[in-house]
PDB file of C-alpha atoms and ligand atoms in Angstrom:
ATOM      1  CA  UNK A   1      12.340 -16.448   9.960  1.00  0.00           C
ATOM      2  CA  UNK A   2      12.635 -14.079  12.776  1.00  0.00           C
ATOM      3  CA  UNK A   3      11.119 -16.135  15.637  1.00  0.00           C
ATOM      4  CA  UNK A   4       9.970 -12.418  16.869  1.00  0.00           C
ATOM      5  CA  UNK A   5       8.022 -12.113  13.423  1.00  0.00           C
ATOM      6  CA  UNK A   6       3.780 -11.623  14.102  1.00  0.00           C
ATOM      7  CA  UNK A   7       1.371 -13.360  11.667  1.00  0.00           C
ATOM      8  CA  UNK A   8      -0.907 -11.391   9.964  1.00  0.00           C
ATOM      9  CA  UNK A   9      -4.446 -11.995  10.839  1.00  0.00           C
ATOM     10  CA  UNK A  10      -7.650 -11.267   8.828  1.00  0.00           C
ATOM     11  CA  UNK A  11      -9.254  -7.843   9.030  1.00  0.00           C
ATOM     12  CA  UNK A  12     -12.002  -6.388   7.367  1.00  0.00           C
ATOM     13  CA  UNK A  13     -13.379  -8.465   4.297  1.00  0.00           C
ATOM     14  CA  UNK A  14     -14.526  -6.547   1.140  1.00  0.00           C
ATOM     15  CA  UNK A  15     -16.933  -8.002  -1.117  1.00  0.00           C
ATOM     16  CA  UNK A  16     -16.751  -7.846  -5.041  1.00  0.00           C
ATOM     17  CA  UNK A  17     -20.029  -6.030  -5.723  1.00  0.00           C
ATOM     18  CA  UNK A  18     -21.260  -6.280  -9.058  1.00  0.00           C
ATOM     19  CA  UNK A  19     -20.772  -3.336 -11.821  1.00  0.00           C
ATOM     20  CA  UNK A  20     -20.226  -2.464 -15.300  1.00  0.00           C
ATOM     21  CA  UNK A  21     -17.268  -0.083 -16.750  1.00  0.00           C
ATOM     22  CA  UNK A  22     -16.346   0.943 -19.861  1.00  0.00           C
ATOM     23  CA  UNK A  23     -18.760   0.798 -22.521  1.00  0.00           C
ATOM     24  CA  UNK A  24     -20.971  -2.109 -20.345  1.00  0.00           C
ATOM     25  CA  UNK A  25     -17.709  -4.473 -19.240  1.00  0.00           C
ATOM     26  CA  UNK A  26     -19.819  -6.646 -16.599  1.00  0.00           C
ATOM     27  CA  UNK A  27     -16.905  -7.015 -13.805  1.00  0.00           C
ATOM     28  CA  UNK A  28     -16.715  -6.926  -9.250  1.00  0.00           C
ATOM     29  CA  UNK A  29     -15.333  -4.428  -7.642  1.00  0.00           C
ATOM     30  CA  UNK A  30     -14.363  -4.841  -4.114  1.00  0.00           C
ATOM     31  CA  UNK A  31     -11.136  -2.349  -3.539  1.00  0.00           C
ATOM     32  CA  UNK A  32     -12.393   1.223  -4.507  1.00  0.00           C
ATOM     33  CA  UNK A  33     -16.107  -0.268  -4.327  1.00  0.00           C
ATOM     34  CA  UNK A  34     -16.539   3.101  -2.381  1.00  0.00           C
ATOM     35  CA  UNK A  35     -14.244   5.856  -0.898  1.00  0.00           C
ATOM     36  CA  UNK A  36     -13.944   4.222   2.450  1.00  0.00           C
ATOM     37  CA  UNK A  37     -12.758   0.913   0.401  1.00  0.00           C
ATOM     38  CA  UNK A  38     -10.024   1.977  -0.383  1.00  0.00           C
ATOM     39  CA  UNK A  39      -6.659   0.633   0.858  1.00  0.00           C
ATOM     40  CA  UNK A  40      -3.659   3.501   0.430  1.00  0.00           C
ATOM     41  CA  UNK A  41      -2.052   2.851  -1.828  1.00  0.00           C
ATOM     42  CA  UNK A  42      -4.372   0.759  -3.628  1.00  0.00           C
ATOM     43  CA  UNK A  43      -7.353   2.907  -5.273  1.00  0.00           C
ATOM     44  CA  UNK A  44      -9.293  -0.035  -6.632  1.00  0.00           C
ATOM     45  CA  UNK A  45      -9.454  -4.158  -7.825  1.00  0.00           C
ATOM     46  CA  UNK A  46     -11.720  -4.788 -10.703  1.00  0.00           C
ATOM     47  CA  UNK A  47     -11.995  -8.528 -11.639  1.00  0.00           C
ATOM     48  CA  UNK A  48     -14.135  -9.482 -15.076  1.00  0.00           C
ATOM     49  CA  UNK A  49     -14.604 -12.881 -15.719  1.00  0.00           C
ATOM     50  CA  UNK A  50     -17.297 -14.340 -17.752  1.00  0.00           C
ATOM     51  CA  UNK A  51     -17.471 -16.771 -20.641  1.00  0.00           C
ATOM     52  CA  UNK A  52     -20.424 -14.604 -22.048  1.00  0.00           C
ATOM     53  CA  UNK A  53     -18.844 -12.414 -24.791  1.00  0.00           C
ATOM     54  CA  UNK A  54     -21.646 -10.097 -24.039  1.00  0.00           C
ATOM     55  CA  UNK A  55     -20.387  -9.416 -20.730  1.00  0.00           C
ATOM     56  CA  UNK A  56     -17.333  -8.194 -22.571  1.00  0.00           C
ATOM     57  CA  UNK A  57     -17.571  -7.300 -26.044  1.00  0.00           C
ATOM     58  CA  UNK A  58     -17.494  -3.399 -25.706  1.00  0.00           C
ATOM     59  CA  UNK A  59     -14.473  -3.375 -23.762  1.00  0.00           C
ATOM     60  CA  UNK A  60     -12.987  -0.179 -22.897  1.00  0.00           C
ATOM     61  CA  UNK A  61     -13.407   2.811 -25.883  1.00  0.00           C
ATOM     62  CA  UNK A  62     -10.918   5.826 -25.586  1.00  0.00           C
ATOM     63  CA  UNK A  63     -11.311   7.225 -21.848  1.00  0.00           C
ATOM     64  CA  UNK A  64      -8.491   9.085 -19.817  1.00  0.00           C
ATOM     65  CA  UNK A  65      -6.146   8.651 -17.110  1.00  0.00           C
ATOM     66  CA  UNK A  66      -4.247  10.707 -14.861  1.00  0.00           C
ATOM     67  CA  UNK A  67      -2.357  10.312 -11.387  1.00  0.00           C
ATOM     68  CA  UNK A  68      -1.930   6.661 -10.764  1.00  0.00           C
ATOM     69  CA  UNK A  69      -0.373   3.320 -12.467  1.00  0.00           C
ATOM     70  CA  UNK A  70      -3.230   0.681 -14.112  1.00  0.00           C
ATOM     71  CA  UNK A  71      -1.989  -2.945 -13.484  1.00  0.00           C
ATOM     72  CA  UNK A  72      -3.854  -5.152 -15.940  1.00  0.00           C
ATOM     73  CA  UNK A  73      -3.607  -8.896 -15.502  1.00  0.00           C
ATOM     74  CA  UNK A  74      -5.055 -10.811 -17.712  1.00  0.00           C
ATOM     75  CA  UNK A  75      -5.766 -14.448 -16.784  1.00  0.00           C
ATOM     76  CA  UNK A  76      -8.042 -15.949 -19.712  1.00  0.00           C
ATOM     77  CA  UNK A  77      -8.527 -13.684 -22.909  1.00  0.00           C
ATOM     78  CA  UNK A  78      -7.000 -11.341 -25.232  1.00  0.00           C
ATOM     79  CA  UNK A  79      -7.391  -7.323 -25.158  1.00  0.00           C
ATOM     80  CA  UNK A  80      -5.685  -5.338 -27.485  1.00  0.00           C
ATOM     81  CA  UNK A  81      -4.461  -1.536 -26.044  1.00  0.00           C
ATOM     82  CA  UNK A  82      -4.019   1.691 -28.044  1.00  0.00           C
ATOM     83  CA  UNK A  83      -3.149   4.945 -26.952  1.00  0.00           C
ATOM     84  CA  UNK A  84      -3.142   8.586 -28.005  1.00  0.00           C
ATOM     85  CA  UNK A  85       0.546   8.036 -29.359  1.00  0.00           C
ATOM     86  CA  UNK A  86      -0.600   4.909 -31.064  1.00  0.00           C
ATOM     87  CA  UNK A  87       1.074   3.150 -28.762  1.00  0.00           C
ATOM     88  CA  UNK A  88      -0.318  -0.523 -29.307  1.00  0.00           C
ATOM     89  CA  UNK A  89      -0.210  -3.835 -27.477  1.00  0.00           C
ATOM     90  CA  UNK A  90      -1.826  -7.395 -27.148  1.00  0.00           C
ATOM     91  CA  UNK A  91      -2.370  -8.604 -23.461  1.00  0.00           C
ATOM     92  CA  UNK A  92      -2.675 -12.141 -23.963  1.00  0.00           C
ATOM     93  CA  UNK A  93      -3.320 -14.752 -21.115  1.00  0.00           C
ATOM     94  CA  UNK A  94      -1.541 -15.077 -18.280  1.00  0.00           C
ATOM     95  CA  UNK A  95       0.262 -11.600 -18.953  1.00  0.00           C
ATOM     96  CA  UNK A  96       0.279  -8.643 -17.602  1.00  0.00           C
ATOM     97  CA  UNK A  97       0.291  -4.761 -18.319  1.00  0.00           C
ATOM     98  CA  UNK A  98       1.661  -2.384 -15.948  1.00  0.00           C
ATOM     99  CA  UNK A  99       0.976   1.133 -17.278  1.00  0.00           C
ATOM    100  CA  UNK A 100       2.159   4.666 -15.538  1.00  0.00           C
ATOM    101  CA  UNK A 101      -0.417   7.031 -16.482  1.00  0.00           C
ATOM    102  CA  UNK A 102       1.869   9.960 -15.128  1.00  0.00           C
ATOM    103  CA  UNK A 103       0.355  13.358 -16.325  1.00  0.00           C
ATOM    104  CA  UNK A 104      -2.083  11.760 -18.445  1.00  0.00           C
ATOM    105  CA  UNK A 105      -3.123   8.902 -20.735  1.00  0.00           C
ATOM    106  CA  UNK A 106      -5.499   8.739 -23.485  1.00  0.00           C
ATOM    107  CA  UNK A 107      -6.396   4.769 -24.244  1.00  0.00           C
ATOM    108  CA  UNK A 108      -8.444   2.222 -25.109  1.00  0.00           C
ATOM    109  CA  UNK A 109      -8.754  -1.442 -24.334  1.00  0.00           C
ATOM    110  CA  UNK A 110     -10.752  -3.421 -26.302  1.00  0.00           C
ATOM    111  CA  UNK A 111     -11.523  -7.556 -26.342  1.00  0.00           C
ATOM    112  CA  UNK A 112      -9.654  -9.019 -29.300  1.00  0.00           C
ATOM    113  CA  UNK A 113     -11.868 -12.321 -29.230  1.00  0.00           C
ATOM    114  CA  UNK A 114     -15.731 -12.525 -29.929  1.00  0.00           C
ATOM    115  CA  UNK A 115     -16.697 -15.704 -27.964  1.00  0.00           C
ATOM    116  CA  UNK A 116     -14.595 -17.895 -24.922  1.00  0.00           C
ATOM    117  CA  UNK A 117     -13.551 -16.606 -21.465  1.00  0.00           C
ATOM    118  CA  UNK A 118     -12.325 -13.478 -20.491  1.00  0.00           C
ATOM    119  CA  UNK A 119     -10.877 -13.480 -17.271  1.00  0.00           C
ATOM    120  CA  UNK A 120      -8.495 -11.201 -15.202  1.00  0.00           C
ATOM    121  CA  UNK A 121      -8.033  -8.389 -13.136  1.00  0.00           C
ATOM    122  CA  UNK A 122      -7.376  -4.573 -12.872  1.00  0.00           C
ATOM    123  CA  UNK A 123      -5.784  -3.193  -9.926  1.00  0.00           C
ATOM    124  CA  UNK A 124      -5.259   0.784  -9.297  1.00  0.00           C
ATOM    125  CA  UNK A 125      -2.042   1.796  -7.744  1.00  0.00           C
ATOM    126  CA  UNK A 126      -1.620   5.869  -6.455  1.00  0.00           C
ATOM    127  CA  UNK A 127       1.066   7.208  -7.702  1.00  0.00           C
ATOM    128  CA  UNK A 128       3.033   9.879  -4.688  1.00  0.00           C
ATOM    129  CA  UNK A 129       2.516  13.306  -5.549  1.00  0.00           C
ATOM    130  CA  UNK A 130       5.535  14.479  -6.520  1.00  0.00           C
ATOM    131  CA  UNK A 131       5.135  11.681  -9.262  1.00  0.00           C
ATOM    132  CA  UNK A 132       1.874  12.036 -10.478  1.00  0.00           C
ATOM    133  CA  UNK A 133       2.656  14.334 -13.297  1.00  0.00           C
ATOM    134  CA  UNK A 134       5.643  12.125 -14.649  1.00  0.00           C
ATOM    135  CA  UNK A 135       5.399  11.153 -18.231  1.00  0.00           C
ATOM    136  CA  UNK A 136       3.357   7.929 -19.052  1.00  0.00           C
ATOM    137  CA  UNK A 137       4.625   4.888 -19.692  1.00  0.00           C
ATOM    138  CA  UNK A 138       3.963   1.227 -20.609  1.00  0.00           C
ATOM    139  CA  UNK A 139       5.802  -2.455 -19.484  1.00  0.00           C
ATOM    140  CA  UNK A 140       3.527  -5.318 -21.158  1.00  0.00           C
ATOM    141  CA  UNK A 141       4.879  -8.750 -20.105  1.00  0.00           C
ATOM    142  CA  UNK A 142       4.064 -11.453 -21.844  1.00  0.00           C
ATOM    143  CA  UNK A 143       3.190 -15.010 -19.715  1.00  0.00           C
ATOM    144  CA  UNK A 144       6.453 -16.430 -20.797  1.00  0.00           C
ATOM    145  CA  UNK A 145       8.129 -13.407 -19.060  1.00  0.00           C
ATOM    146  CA  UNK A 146       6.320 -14.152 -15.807  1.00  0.00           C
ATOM    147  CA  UNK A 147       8.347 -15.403 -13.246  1.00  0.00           C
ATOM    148  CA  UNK A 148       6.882 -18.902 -12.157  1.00  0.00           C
ATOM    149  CA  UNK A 149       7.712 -21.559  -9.976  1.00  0.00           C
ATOM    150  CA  UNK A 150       6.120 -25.245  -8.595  1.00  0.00           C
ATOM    151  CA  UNK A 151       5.210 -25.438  -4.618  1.00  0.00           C
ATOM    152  CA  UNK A 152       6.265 -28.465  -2.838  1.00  0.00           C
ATOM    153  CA  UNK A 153       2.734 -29.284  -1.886  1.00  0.00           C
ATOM    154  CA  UNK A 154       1.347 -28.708  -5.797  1.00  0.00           C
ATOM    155  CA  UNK A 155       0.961 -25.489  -5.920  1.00  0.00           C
ATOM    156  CA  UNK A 156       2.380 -22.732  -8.209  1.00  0.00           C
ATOM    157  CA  UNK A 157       3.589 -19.154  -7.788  1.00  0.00           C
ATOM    158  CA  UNK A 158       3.403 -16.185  -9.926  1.00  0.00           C
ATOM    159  CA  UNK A 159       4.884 -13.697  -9.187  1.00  0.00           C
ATOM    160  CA  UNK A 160       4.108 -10.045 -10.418  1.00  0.00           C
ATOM    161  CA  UNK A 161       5.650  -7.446  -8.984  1.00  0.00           C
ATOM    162  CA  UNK A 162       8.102  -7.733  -5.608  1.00  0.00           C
ATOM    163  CA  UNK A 163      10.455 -10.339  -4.153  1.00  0.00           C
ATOM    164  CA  UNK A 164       9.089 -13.056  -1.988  1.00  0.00           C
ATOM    165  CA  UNK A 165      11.359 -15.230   0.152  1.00  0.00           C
ATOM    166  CA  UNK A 166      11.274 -18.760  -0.289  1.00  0.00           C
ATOM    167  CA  UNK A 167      11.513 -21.515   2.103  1.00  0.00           C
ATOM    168  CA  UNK A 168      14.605 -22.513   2.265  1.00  0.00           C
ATOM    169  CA  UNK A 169      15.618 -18.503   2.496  1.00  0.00           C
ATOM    170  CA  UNK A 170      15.787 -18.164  -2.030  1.00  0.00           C
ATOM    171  CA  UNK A 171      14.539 -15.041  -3.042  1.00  0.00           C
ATOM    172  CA  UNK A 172      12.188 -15.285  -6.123  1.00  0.00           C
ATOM    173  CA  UNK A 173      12.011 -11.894  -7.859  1.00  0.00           C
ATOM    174  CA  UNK A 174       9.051 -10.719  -9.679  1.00  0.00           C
ATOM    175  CA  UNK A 175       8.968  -9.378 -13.039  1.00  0.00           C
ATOM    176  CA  UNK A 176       8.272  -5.273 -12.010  1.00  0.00           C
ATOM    177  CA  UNK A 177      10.080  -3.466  -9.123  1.00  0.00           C
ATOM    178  CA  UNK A 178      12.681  -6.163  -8.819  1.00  0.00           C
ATOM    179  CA  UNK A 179      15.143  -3.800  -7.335  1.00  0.00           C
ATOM    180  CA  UNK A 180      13.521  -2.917  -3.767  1.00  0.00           C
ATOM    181  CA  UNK A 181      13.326   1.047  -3.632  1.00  0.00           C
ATOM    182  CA  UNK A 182      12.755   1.657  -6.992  1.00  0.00           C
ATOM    183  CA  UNK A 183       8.683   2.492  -6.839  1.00  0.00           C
ATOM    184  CA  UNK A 184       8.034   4.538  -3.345  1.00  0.00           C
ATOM    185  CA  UNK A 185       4.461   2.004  -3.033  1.00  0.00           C
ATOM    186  CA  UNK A 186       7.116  -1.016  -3.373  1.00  0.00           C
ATOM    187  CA  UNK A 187       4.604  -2.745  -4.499  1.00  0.00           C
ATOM    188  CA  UNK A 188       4.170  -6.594  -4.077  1.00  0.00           C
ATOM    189  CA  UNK A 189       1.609  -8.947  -6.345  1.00  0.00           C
ATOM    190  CA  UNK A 190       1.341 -12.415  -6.733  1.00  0.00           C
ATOM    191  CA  UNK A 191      -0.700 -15.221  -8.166  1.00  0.00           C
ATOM    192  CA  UNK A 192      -0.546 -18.337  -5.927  1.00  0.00           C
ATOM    193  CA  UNK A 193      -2.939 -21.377  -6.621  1.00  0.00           C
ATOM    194  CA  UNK A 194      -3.176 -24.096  -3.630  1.00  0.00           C
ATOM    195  CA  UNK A 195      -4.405 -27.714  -3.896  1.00  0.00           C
ATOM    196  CA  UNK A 196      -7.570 -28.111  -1.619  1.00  0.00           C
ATOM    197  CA  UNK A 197      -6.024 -28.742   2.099  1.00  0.00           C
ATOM    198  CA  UNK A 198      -2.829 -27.095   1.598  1.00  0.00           C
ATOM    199  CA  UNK A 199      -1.126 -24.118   3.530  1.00  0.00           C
ATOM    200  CA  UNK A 200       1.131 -21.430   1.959  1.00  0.00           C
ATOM    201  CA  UNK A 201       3.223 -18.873   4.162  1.00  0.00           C
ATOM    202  CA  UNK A 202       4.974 -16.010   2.586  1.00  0.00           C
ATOM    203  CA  UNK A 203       6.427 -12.788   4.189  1.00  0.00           C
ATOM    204  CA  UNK A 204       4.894  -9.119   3.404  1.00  0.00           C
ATOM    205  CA  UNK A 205       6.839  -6.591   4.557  1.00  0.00           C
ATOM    206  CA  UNK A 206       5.475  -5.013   8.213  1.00  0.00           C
ATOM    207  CA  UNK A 207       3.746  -1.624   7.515  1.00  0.00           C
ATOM    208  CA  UNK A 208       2.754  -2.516   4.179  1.00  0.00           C
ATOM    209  CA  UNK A 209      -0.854  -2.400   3.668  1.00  0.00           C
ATOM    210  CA  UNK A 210      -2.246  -5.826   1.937  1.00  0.00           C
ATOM    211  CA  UNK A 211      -5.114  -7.938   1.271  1.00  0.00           C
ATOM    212  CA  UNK A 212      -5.727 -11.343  -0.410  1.00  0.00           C
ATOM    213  CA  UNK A 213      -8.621 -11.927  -2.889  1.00  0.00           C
ATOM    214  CA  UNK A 214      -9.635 -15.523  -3.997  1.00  0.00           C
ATOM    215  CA  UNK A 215     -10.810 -15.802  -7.304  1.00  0.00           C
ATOM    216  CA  UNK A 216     -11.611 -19.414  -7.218  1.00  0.00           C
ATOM    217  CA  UNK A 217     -12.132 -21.291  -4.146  1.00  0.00           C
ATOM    218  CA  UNK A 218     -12.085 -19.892  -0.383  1.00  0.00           C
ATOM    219  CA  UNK A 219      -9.372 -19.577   1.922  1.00  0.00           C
ATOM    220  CA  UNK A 220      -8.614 -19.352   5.877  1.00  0.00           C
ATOM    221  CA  UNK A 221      -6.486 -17.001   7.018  1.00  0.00           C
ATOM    222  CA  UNK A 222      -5.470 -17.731  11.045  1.00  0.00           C
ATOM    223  CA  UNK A 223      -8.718 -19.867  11.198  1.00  0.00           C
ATOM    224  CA  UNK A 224     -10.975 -17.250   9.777  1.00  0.00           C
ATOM    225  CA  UNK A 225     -12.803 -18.292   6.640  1.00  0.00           C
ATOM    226  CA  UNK A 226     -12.037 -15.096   3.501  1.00  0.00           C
ATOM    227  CA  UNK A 227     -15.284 -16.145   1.376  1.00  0.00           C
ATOM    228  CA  UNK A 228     -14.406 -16.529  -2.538  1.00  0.00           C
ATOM    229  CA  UNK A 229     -13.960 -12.810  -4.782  1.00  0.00           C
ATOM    230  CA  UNK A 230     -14.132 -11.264  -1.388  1.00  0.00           C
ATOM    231  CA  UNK A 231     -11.170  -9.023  -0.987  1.00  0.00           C
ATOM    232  CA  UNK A 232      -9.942  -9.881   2.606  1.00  0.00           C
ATOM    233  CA  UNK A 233      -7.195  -7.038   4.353  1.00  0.00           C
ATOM    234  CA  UNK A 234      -4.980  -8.224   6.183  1.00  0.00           C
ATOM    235  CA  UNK A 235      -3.935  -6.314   9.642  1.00  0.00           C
ATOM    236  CA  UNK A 236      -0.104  -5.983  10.314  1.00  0.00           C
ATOM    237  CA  UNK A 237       2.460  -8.278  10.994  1.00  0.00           C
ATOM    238  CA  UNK A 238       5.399 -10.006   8.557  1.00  0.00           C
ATOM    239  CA  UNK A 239       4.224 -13.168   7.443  1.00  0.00           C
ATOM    240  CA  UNK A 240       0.900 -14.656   6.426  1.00  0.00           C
ATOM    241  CA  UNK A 241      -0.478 -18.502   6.268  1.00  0.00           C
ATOM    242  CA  UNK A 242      -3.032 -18.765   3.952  1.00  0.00           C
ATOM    243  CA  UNK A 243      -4.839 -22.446   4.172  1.00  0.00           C
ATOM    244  CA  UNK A 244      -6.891 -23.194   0.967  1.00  0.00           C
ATOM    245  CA  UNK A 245     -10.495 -24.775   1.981  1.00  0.00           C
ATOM    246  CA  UNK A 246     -12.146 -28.123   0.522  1.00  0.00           C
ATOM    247  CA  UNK A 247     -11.656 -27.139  -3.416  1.00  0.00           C
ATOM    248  CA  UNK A 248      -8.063 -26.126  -5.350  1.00  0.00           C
ATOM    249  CA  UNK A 249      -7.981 -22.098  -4.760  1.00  0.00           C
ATOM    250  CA  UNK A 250      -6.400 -19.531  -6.654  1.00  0.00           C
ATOM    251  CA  UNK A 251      -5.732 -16.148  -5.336  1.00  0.00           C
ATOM    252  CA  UNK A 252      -4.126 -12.623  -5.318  1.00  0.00           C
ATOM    253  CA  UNK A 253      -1.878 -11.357  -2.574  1.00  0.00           C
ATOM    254  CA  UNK A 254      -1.241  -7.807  -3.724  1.00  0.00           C
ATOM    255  CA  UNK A 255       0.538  -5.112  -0.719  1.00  0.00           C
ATOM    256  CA  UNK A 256       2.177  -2.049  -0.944  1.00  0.00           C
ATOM    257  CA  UNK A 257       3.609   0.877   1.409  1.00  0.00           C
ATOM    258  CA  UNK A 258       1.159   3.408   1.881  1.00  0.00           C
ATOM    259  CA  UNK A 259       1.681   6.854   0.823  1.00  0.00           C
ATOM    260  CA  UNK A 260      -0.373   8.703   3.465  1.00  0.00           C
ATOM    261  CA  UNK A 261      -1.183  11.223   1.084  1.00  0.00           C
ATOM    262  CA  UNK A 262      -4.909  13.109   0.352  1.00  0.00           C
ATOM    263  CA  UNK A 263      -6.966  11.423  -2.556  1.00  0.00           C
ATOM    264  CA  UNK A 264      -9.305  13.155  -4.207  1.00  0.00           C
ATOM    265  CA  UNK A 265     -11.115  11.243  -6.985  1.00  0.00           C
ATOM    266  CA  UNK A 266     -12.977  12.092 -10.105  1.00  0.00           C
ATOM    267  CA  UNK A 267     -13.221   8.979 -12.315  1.00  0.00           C
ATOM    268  CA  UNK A 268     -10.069   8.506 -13.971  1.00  0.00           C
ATOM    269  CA  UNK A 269      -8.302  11.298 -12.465  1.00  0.00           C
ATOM    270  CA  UNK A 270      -6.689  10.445  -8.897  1.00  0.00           C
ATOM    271  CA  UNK A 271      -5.024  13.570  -7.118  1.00  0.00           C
ATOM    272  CA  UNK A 272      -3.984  15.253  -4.094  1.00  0.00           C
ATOM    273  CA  UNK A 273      -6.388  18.214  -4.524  1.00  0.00           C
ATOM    274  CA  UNK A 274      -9.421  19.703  -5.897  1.00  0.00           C
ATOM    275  CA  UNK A 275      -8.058  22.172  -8.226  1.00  0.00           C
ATOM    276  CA  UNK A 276      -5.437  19.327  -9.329  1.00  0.00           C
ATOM    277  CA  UNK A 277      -9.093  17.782 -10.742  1.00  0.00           C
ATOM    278  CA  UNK A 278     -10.059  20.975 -11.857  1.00  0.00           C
ATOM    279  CA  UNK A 279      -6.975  21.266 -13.828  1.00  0.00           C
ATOM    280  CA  UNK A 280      -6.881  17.902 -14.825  1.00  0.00           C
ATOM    281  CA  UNK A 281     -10.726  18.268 -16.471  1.00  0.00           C
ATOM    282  CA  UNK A 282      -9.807  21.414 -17.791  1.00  0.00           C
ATOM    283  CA  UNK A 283      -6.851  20.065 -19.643  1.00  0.00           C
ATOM    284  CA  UNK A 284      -8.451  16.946 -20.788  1.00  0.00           C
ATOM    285  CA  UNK A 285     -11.275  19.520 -22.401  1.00  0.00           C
ATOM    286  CA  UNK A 286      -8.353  21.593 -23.912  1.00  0.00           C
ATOM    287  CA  UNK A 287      -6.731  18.432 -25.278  1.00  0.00           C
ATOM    288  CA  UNK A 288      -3.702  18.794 -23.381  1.00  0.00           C
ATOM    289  CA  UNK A 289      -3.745  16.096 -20.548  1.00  0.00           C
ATOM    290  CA  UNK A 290      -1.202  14.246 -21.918  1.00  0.00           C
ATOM    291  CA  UNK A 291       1.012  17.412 -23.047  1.00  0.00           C
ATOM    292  CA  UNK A 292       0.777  19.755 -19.835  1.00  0.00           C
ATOM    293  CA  UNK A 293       4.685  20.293 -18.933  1.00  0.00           C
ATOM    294  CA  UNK A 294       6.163  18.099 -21.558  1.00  0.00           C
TER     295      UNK A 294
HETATM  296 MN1  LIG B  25      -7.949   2.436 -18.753  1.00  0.00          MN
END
C-alpha cells in the first residue's frame, strides 16, 4: 500500500474472435488471435464454452507441442488427457492442468461427456530459451486443490498460479509457482467473480505484462468500460481496480514478466529461431520430438 504505487489503467482491448481447433473445437481467441496479439510472455487465450456437444465433441486428437507450458482450466466439463508415455489424466471442473511441454509433447485431449456444458480456458505461456528444451512435464490440480477464498463484498477468489496480497496485508498463495522465483515468467492467474456494483483491487507486480478477460459480465477498469470475452491489457503500474458493471461478472486476471525474447511460431511449436522450427518439424517427422537430448 505504497501511497507512491500507480494504478493500472486500460490499454488496448482484444476481442475473442471466433475459431475452431483441434478436430472442429468451436472456441475465441483473443491473445495470439494474430502475431501482433500477442502479449510476451503470453502466446495465446483460447476460451470454449458452449452447451452444444457439437461444438465440442472432437476435442483435441494426438497433435504436438514444443517450446512453451499449456495452462488448461477447465471451468464446466470433463476432458480426459493422454500422452505419448501414456501419461493419463481427467480435468474435471473447476481444475486445472498446467503442462511443460519442454522439448516436446505428443497428446491428446478429448471431451469425456457427450451432452452438458463445456466451459474453460487455454492459456499459452513461452517458455525462456534456455528452457525450452527441458523435459515435459504435467501438474493436474483438482478443484479441491484450488486455493479459494470469500470477498467481503460477495465475491470469491481463485487463485491459480502467484501470490496476491490481501487487504488487510495476508498473502494468499496460489496453487503453481508459490515460491516467487521459481518460473522466470512468474506467472500470476486468477479467477475472481464480483457481484454486480462491486470493486476489487489487487496488486500485479510493476513490469509485468497483464490483461483481464471477462467471461461473463463486463467490467470498468479506471472508468473505461472492458466489453465481455474481450481480453483488455492493462498498461503499467502496481495495482488494479476492477469495478464489475450492472450483472455478477466473472473474470481472468492472468500477468507475467516478459521474457523479451524472439518468437517464431509454427503451430504448436514456439521458438527463438527458424531453424529451431526446422528442427523441431524435422524431429516430429523422425519421431523424435519428445526424445531429442534425453
Ligand atoms: Mn495440446
Amino acid at each position: 500500500m505504497n501511497p507512491g504505487s500507480k494504478q493500472r489503467t486500460l490499454g488496448r482491448t482484444l476481442p475473442g474472435v471466433a475459431t475452431s481447433d483441434g478436430a472442429g473445437v468451436k472456441l475465441r481467441r483473443s491473445i495470439g488471435s494474430g502475431q501482433a496479439a500477442r502479449l510476451d510472455p503470453f502466446l495465446m487465450l483460447d476460451e470454449f464454452g458452449t452447451d452444444n456437444p457439437g461444438d465440442y465433441i472432437a476435442g483435441f486428437p494426438p497433435h504436438p507441442h514444443r517450446g512453451f507450458e499449456t495452462v488448461t482450466y477447465m471451468i464446466d466439463g470433463h476432458m480426459r488427457h493422454e500422452d505419448h508415455l501414456g501419461n493419463v489424466g481427467h480435468l474435471k471442473s473447476g481444475g486445472v492442468q498446467w503442462m511443460t511441454a519442454g522439448r516436446g509433447v505428443i497428446h491428446s485431449e478429448m471431451p469425456q461427456q457427450e451432452s452438458g456444458r463445456m466451459r474453460g480456458f487455454q492459456l499459452w505461456i513461452n517458455l525462456p530459451a534456455r528452457e525450452k528444451m527441458k523435459p515435459a512435464s504435467y501438474r493436474d490440480i483438482p478443484a479441491t486443490d484450488l486455493p479459494e477464498i470469500a470477498l467481503d463484498h460477495g465475491g470469491r477468489l481463485k487463485l491459480i498460479a502467484g501470490q496476491v496480497t490481501l487487504p488487510g496485508g495476508q498473502v494468499m498463495e496460489g496453487a503453481i509457482n508459490s515460491k516467487p522465483g521459481t518460473m522466470v515468467t512468474d506467472p500470476l492467474f486468477l479467477d475472481l467473480s464480483l457481484p454486480s456494483g462491486t470493486e476489487q483491487r489487487l496488486d500485479v507486480p510493476r513490469g509485468h505484462n497483464a490483461f483481464v478477460y471477462a467471461y461473463e459480465g463486463s467490467v470498468s477498469i479506471d472508468g473505461k468500460t472492458l466489453p465481455s470475452q474481450h481480453a483488455g491489457i492493462l498498461n503499467d503500474g502496481d495495482f488494479i481496480r476492477i469495478r464489475a458493471g450492472s450483472e455478477n461478472v466473472r473474470l481472468v486476471l492472468i500477468a507475467g514478466k516478459p521474457l523479451g525474447e524472439p518468437v517464431v511460431q509454427y503451430g504448436p511449436f514456439v521458438m527463438n529461431t527458424r531453424e529451431e522450427i526446422e528442427q523441431a518439424l524435422e524431429d516430429y517427422r523422425r519421431g523424435r520430438l519428445t526424445t531429442v537430448g534425453a
